[in-house]
Coordinates of C-alpha atoms in Angstrom, one line a residue:
M17 CA 8.1 1.8 39.5
V18 CA 9.8 0.5 42.4
D19 CA 9.1 0.6 46.1
S20 CA 11.5 -0.7 48.7
A21 CA 10.9 -0.1 52.6
N22 CA 13.8 0.4 54.6
K23 CA 13.6 -0.5 58.3
T24 CA 14.5 2.1 61.1
D25 CA 14.3 2.4 64.2
G26 CA 11.3 1.7 65.7
D27 CA 8.2 1.3 63.9
T28 CA 9.2 4.0 61.3
A29 CA 9.2 2.4 57.8
V30 CA 11.2 4.5 55.2
I31 CA 10.0 4.0 51.6
D32 CA 12.7 4.6 48.8
R33 CA 10.9 4.7 45.1
E34 CA 12.9 4.5 41.8
V35 CA 11.4 6.6 39.3
Q36 CA 11.5 5.4 36.0
R37 CA 11.2 7.5 33.3
V38 CA 9.6 6.6 30.0
R39 CA 9.6 8.2 26.6
K40 CA 7.2 8.0 24.0
I41 CA 8.1 8.3 20.4
S42 CA 5.8 10.7 18.8
P43 CA 4.2 9.1 16.0
K44 CA 5.1 9.8 12.0
Y45 CA 3.4 11.1 9.3
K46 CA 3.5 10.6 5.5
V47 CA 3.2 13.9 3.7
L48 CA 1.9 11.8 0.3
L49 CA 0.8 14.2 -3.2
H50 CA -1.3 12.9 -5.5
N51 CA -1.3 13.5 -9.5
D52 CA -3.0 15.4 -11.4
P53 CA -3.2 16.5 -14.8
V54 CA -3.0 20.7 -14.7
N55 CA 0.2 21.1 -12.8
T56 CA 3.6 21.0 -15.3
M57 CA 6.8 18.7 -14.1
D58 CA 8.5 21.3 -13.9
Y59 CA 6.1 23.4 -11.4
V60 CA 5.7 20.6 -9.4
V61 CA 9.7 19.6 -9.2
E62 CA 10.4 23.9 -7.8
T63 CA 7.2 23.5 -5.6
L64 CA 8.4 20.8 -4.1
R65 CA 11.8 22.1 -3.2
Q66 CA 10.0 26.1 -2.3
V67 CA 7.9 23.9 0.3
V68 CA 10.1 21.2 1.6
P69 CA 13.5 23.5 1.4
Q70 CA 16.2 20.0 2.9
L71 CA 15.0 18.4 -0.5
S72 CA 17.6 18.7 -2.8
E73 CA 16.7 19.0 -7.2
Q74 CA 17.0 15.6 -8.2
D75 CA 15.2 14.5 -4.1
A76 CA 11.9 16.6 -5.9
L77 CA 12.5 15.0 -9.4
N78 CA 12.3 11.4 -8.0
I79 CA 8.9 12.6 -6.2
M80 CA 7.7 14.0 -9.1
L81 CA 8.2 11.2 -10.9
E82 CA 6.9 8.4 -8.7
T83 CA 3.6 10.3 -7.7
H84 CA 3.5 10.8 -11.7
N85 CA 4.1 6.8 -12.4
N86 CA 2.1 5.5 -9.5
G87 CA -0.5 8.0 -8.8
I88 CA 0.6 8.8 -5.5
G89 CA 4.5 9.9 -3.9
L90 CA 5.6 10.3 -0.8
V91 CA 6.9 13.8 0.0
I92 CA 8.6 13.5 3.4
T93 CA 8.2 11.4 7.0
C94 CA 7.5 14.3 10.0
D95 CA 5.8 15.1 12.9
L96 CA 2.4 15.9 13.3
E97 CA 2.8 19.9 13.2
P98 CA 5.6 20.0 10.3
A99 CA 3.6 17.4 8.5
E100 CA 0.2 19.6 8.2
F101 CA 1.9 22.2 7.4
Y102 CA 3.7 20.8 4.5
S103 CA 0.4 19.7 3.5
E104 CA -1.1 22.5 3.6
S105 CA 1.5 24.3 2.3
L106 CA 1.8 22.2 -0.7
K107 CA -2.5 22.8 -1.1
A108 CA -2.0 26.1 -1.2
K109 CA -0.1 26.4 -4.5
G110 CA -2.2 24.2 -6.6
L111 CA -1.1 21.0 -5.3
T112 CA -3.1 18.1 -4.0
S113 CA -1.6 16.3 -0.8
S114 CA -2.4 14.6 2.2
I115 CA -1.2 13.1 5.3
E116 CA -1.9 9.6 6.9
L117 CA 0.0 7.9 9.9
E118 CA 3.3 5.9 9.2
S119 CA 2.4 2.1 9.9

């Protein structure tokens, strides 16, 4: 905050304050899918598309393959509330999911 004093007649001072707004960017969270030996690849792709509607068929397929090959795959990066929703929705459909703060 910047203060500046403007003197007027007598002993009265007027203080003008310039207000500076600082916007904090909310942290992003990664929704992670963990590989499991139970669910079929087709089921995982279908479930990803149901839970995260903005994923294309190819996106969902790539996430499933990344998860299958590496043991864990990145589904989406977003704010905390949607990340929790996506992760819980995946769990409700029998998939293993977690969230972590994006570094």
